[in-house]
Amino acid sequence: MNIYIASDHAGYELKFNLVSFILKNFSDHDVFDCGPYSDESVDYPEYAEKVCDNVLKDKNSLGILICGTGIGMSISANKIKGIRAALCNDIFTSKLSRQHNDSNVLVLGSRVIGFGVATEIVKNFINCDFEGGRHASRLELIKRIEQKN
Ligand code: RB5
């Protein structure tokens, strides 16, 4: 599976460390770092868009976005049709975002959680699959909202 990751300046260090973590622990996955490549101040919507465009083009891939709180990135990503971005700063919601919501982008707040928790959240997000069934029809309802707007 391909994983696209980006941050803003606030999330830069956590992104940098998570890229190494994923490369080391998920040898069957490829990680694409969509930037930024320094901790200079940047605007998070631009990086949200970069990751989401890749996730939409690359079927079955996943995205990871990181900003200070995770809020700006998740608001930006969820403006894009077809993106189901989940702001998860704990393991439980990370698992459920895949199993119930078929979330295709994980969002983390680097000023909310530390590296250890972030690795567990990422591990669960990557390893859990969508359960379908009753959850699938709810996703259809979400698509309907997208189409209306
Ligand atoms: C940057 O200072 C901060 O506003 C950003 O990382 C994020 O938390 C926005 O939602």
PDB file of C-alpha atoms and ligand atoms in Angstrom:
ATOM      1  CA  MET A   1       0.000   0.000   0.000  1.00  0.00           C
ATOM      2  CA  ASN A   2       1.130   3.551  -0.684  1.00  0.00           C
ATOM      3  CA  ILE A   3       1.008   6.105   2.114  1.00  0.00           C
ATOM      4  CA  TYR A   4       1.155   9.843   1.377  1.00  0.00           C
ATOM      5  CA  ILE A   5       2.178  12.093   4.260  1.00  0.00           C
ATOM      6  CA  ALA A   6       2.512  15.861   4.749  1.00  0.00           C
ATOM      7  CA  SER A   7       2.466  18.424   7.525  1.00  0.00           C
ATOM      8  CA  ASP A   8       2.834  22.116   8.144  1.00  0.00           C
ATOM      9  CA  HIS A   9       5.749  23.628  10.099  1.00  0.00           C
ATOM     10  CA  ALA A  10       4.158  22.654  13.420  1.00  0.00           C
ATOM     11  CA  GLY A  11       3.908  19.026  12.352  1.00  0.00           C
ATOM     12  CA  TYR A  12       7.241  18.879  10.534  1.00  0.00           C
ATOM     13  CA  GLU A  13       9.243  17.088  13.240  1.00  0.00           C
ATOM     14  CA  LEU A  14       6.536  14.510  13.931  1.00  0.00           C
ATOM     15  CA  LYS A  15       6.182  13.875  10.186  1.00  0.00           C
ATOM     16  CA  PHE A  16       9.937  13.422   9.849  1.00  0.00           C
ATOM     17  CA  ASN A  17       9.960  10.851  12.670  1.00  0.00           C
ATOM     18  CA  LEU A  18       6.829   9.063  11.427  1.00  0.00           C
ATOM     19  CA  VAL A  19       8.276   8.624   7.935  1.00  0.00           C
ATOM     20  CA  SER A  20      11.241   6.732   9.477  1.00  0.00           C
ATOM     21  CA  PHE A  21       8.885   4.772  11.715  1.00  0.00           C
ATOM     22  CA  ILE A  22       6.723   3.646   8.796  1.00  0.00           C
ATOM     23  CA  LEU A  23       9.732   2.772   6.628  1.00  0.00           C
ATOM     24  CA  LYS A  24      11.199   0.682   9.457  1.00  0.00           C
ATOM     25  CA  ASN A  25       8.005  -1.056  10.562  1.00  0.00           C
ATOM     26  CA  PHE A  26       5.968  -1.469   7.390  1.00  0.00           C
ATOM     27  CA  SER A  27       8.345  -2.828   4.795  1.00  0.00           C
ATOM     28  CA  ASP A  28       5.441  -3.832   2.543  1.00  0.00           C
ATOM     29  CA  HIS A  29       4.233  -0.205   2.304  1.00  0.00           C
ATOM     30  CA  ASP A  30       5.736   2.732   0.415  1.00  0.00           C
ATOM     31  CA  VAL A  31       5.776   6.186   2.017  1.00  0.00           C
ATOM     32  CA  PHE A  32       5.704   9.359  -0.072  1.00  0.00           C
ATOM     33  CA  ASP A  33       6.690  12.510   1.792  1.00  0.00           C
ATOM     34  CA  CYS A  34       4.719  15.357   0.189  1.00  0.00           C
ATOM     35  CA  GLY A  35       6.495  18.025   2.251  1.00  0.00           C
ATOM     36  CA  PRO A  36       7.368  20.409   3.608  1.00  0.00           C
ATOM     37  CA  TYR A  37      11.090  19.614   3.680  1.00  0.00           C
ATOM     38  CA  SER A  38      12.062  22.128   6.360  1.00  0.00           C
ATOM     39  CA  ASP A  39      10.342  23.597   9.420  1.00  0.00           C
ATOM     40  CA  GLU A  40       9.880  27.022   7.824  1.00  0.00           C
ATOM     41  CA  SER A  41       6.367  28.423   8.178  1.00  0.00           C
ATOM     42  CA  VAL A  42       3.929  27.135   5.529  1.00  0.00           C
ATOM     43  CA  ASP A  43       0.161  27.125   4.984  1.00  0.00           C
ATOM     44  CA  TYR A  44      -1.449  23.809   5.919  1.00  0.00           C
ATOM     45  CA  PRO A  45      -4.287  23.840   3.300  1.00  0.00           C
ATOM     46  CA  GLU A  46      -1.707  23.555   0.518  1.00  0.00           C
ATOM     47  CA  TYR A  47      -0.237  20.417   2.045  1.00  0.00           C
ATOM     48  CA  ALA A  48      -3.639  18.933   2.818  1.00  0.00           C
ATOM     49  CA  GLU A  49      -4.461  19.297  -0.878  1.00  0.00           C
ATOM     50  CA  LYS A  50      -1.199  17.644  -2.009  1.00  0.00           C
ATOM     51  CA  VAL A  51      -1.831  14.514   0.068  1.00  0.00           C
ATOM     52  CA  CYS A  52      -5.544  14.305  -0.748  1.00  0.00           C
ATOM     53  CA  ASP A  53      -4.945  14.637  -4.511  1.00  0.00           C
ATOM     54  CA  ASN A  54      -2.553  11.691  -4.343  1.00  0.00           C
ATOM     55  CA  VAL A  55      -4.912   9.601  -2.221  1.00  0.00           C
ATOM     56  CA  LEU A  56      -7.761  10.169  -4.679  1.00  0.00           C
ATOM     57  CA  LYS A  57      -5.600   9.286  -7.694  1.00  0.00           C
ATOM     58  CA  ASP A  58      -4.007   6.217  -6.115  1.00  0.00           C
ATOM     59  CA  LYS A  59      -6.764   3.701  -5.326  1.00  0.00           C
ATOM     60  CA  ASN A  60      -6.389   1.928  -1.952  1.00  0.00           C
ATOM     61  CA  SER A  61      -3.713   4.323  -0.743  1.00  0.00           C
ATOM     62  CA  LEU A  62      -3.928   6.195   2.565  1.00  0.00           C
ATOM     63  CA  GLY A  63      -2.918   9.693   3.653  1.00  0.00           C
ATOM     64  CA  ILE A  64      -1.514  11.150   6.852  1.00  0.00           C
ATOM     65  CA  LEU A  65      -1.644  14.880   7.628  1.00  0.00           C
ATOM     66  CA  ILE A  66      -0.144  16.630  10.631  1.00  0.00           C
ATOM     67  CA  CYS A  67      -0.512  20.182  11.912  1.00  0.00           C
ATOM     68  CA  GLY A  68      -0.349  21.642  15.424  1.00  0.00           C
ATOM     69  CA  THR A  69      -3.846  20.665  16.510  1.00  0.00           C
ATOM     70  CA  GLY A  70      -4.868  18.582  13.511  1.00  0.00           C
ATOM     71  CA  ILE A  71      -7.899  20.817  13.111  1.00  0.00           C
ATOM     72  CA  GLY A  72      -6.763  22.964  10.182  1.00  0.00           C
ATOM     73  CA  MET A  73      -5.610  19.936   8.226  1.00  0.00           C
ATOM     74  CA  SER A  74      -8.843  18.035   8.854  1.00  0.00           C
ATOM     75  CA  ILE A  75     -11.070  20.974   7.909  1.00  0.00           C
ATOM     76  CA  SER A  76      -9.066  21.456   4.698  1.00  0.00           C
ATOM     77  CA  ALA A  77      -8.968  17.780   3.739  1.00  0.00           C
ATOM     78  CA  ASN A  78     -12.678  17.258   4.328  1.00  0.00           C
ATOM     79  CA  LYS A  79     -13.503  20.005   1.811  1.00  0.00           C
ATOM     80  CA  ILE A  80     -12.262  17.673  -0.918  1.00  0.00           C
ATOM     81  CA  LYS A  81     -14.826  15.341  -2.495  1.00  0.00           C
ATOM     82  CA  GLY A  82     -14.028  11.704  -1.756  1.00  0.00           C
ATOM     83  CA  ILE A  83     -11.834  12.440   1.250  1.00  0.00           C
ATOM     84  CA  ARG A  84     -12.869  11.128   4.627  1.00  0.00           C
ATOM     85  CA  ALA A  85     -10.268  12.649   6.936  1.00  0.00           C
ATOM     86  CA  ALA A  86     -10.318  11.603  10.579  1.00  0.00           C
ATOM     87  CA  LEU A  87      -8.630  13.641  13.279  1.00  0.00           C
ATOM     88  CA  CYS A  88      -7.517  10.940  15.706  1.00  0.00           C
ATOM     89  CA  ASN A  89      -5.419  11.732  18.699  1.00  0.00           C
ATOM     90  CA  ASP A  90      -6.075   8.354  20.342  1.00  0.00           C
ATOM     91  CA  ILE A  91      -5.871   4.707  19.308  1.00  0.00           C
ATOM     92  CA  PHE A  92      -9.575   3.885  19.664  1.00  0.00           C
ATOM     93  CA  THR A  93     -10.782   6.526  17.206  1.00  0.00           C
ATOM     94  CA  SER A  94      -7.959   5.693  14.816  1.00  0.00           C
ATOM     95  CA  LYS A  95      -9.146   2.039  14.616  1.00  0.00           C
ATOM     96  CA  LEU A  96     -12.801   2.970  14.343  1.00  0.00           C
ATOM     97  CA  SER A  97     -12.159   5.606  11.678  1.00  0.00           C
ATOM     98  CA  ARG A  98     -11.021   2.769   9.392  1.00  0.00           C
ATOM     99  CA  GLN A  99     -13.495   0.095  10.505  1.00  0.00           C
ATOM    100  CA  HIS A 100     -16.663   2.225  10.510  1.00  0.00           C
ATOM    101  CA  ASN A 101     -15.880   5.289   8.396  1.00  0.00           C
ATOM    102  CA  ASP A 102     -13.437   3.897   5.830  1.00  0.00           C
ATOM    103  CA  SER A 103     -11.377   6.969   6.518  1.00  0.00           C
ATOM    104  CA  ASN A 104      -8.740   7.474   3.850  1.00  0.00           C
ATOM    105  CA  VAL A 105      -6.759  10.214   5.587  1.00  0.00           C
ATOM    106  CA  LEU A 106      -5.521  10.178   9.184  1.00  0.00           C
ATOM    107  CA  VAL A 107      -4.938  13.581  10.785  1.00  0.00           C
ATOM    108  CA  LEU A 108      -2.735  14.098  13.835  1.00  0.00           C
ATOM    109  CA  GLY A 109      -2.112  17.071  16.111  1.00  0.00           C
ATOM    110  CA  SER A 110       1.609  17.341  16.841  1.00  0.00           C
ATOM    111  CA  ARG A 111       0.964  19.740  19.730  1.00  0.00           C
ATOM    112  CA  VAL A 112      -1.570  17.344  21.234  1.00  0.00           C
ATOM    113  CA  ILE A 113       0.179  13.967  21.204  1.00  0.00           C
ATOM    114  CA  GLY A 114       3.756  12.708  21.458  1.00  0.00           C
ATOM    115  CA  PHE A 115       5.678  10.455  19.103  1.00  0.00           C
ATOM    116  CA  GLY A 116       4.916   7.219  21.021  1.00  0.00           C
ATOM    117  CA  VAL A 117       1.145   7.660  20.867  1.00  0.00           C
ATOM    118  CA  ALA A 118       1.378   8.826  17.255  1.00  0.00           C
ATOM    119  CA  THR A 119       3.127   5.584  16.236  1.00  0.00           C
ATOM    120  CA  GLU A 120       0.377   3.474  17.854  1.00  0.00           C
ATOM    121  CA  ILE A 121      -2.319   5.560  16.154  1.00  0.00           C
ATOM    122  CA  VAL A 122      -0.606   5.185  12.777  1.00  0.00           C
ATOM    123  CA  LYS A 123      -0.073   1.426  13.282  1.00  0.00           C
ATOM    124  CA  ASN A 124      -3.767   0.885  14.009  1.00  0.00           C
ATOM    125  CA  PHE A 125      -4.887   3.112  11.159  1.00  0.00           C
ATOM    126  CA  ILE A 126      -2.775   1.188   8.654  1.00  0.00           C
ATOM    127  CA  ASN A 127      -3.653  -2.271  10.005  1.00  0.00           C
ATOM    128  CA  CYS A 128      -7.443  -1.908  10.339  1.00  0.00           C
ATOM    129  CA  ASP A 129      -9.829  -2.455   7.449  1.00  0.00           C
ATOM    130  CA  PHE A 130     -13.291  -1.141   6.650  1.00  0.00           C
ATOM    131  CA  GLU A 131     -16.012  -3.491   7.930  1.00  0.00           C
ATOM    132  CA  GLY A 132     -18.612  -2.592   5.293  1.00  0.00           C
ATOM    133  CA  GLY A 133     -22.185  -3.773   6.025  1.00  0.00           C
ATOM    134  CA  ARG A 134     -24.307  -1.169   7.777  1.00  0.00           C
ATOM    135  CA  HIS A 135     -21.386   1.262   7.610  1.00  0.00           C
ATOM    136  CA  ALA A 136     -21.308   1.145   3.809  1.00  0.00           C
ATOM    137  CA  SER A 137     -24.812   2.544   3.459  1.00  0.00           C
ATOM    138  CA  ARG A 138     -23.866   5.407   5.784  1.00  0.00           C
ATOM    139  CA  LEU A 139     -20.949   6.252   3.530  1.00  0.00           C
ATOM    140  CA  GLU A 140     -23.424   6.384   0.642  1.00  0.00           C
ATOM    141  CA  LEU A 141     -25.360   8.992   2.628  1.00  0.00           C
ATOM    142  CA  ILE A 142     -22.164  11.003   3.077  1.00  0.00           C
ATOM    143  CA  LYS A 143     -21.615  10.863  -0.699  1.00  0.00           C
ATOM    144  CA  ARG A 144     -25.143  12.172  -1.161  1.00  0.00           C
ATOM    145  CA  ILE A 145     -24.326  15.179   1.016  1.00  0.00           C
ATOM    146  CA  GLU A 146     -21.191  15.771  -1.079  1.00  0.00           C
ATOM    147  CA  GLN A 147     -23.197  15.668  -4.286  1.00  0.00           C
ATOM    148  CA  LYS A 148     -25.759  18.142  -2.960  1.00  0.00           C
ATOM    149  CA  ASN A 149     -23.058  20.634  -1.988  1.00  0.00           C
TER     150      ASN A 149
HETATM  151  C1  RB5 B   1       0.196  26.710  13.104  1.00  0.00           C
HETATM  152  O1  RB5 B   1       0.626  27.639  14.040  1.00  0.00           O
HETATM  153  C2  RB5 B   1      -1.135  26.106  13.547  1.00  0.00           C
HETATM  154  O2  RB5 B   1      -2.138  27.059  13.467  1.00  0.00           O
HETATM  155  C3  RB5 B   1      -1.456  24.902  12.706  1.00  0.00           C
HETATM  156  O3  RB5 B   1      -0.429  23.981  12.824  1.00  0.00           O
HETATM  157  C4  RB5 B   1      -2.731  24.141  13.050  1.00  0.00           C
HETATM  158  O4  RB5 B   1      -2.784  23.813  14.398  1.00  0.00           O
HETATM  159  C5  RB5 B   1      -3.977  24.709  12.534  1.00  0.00           C
HETATM  160  O5  RB5 B   1      -5.056  24.143  12.676  1.00  0.00           O
END
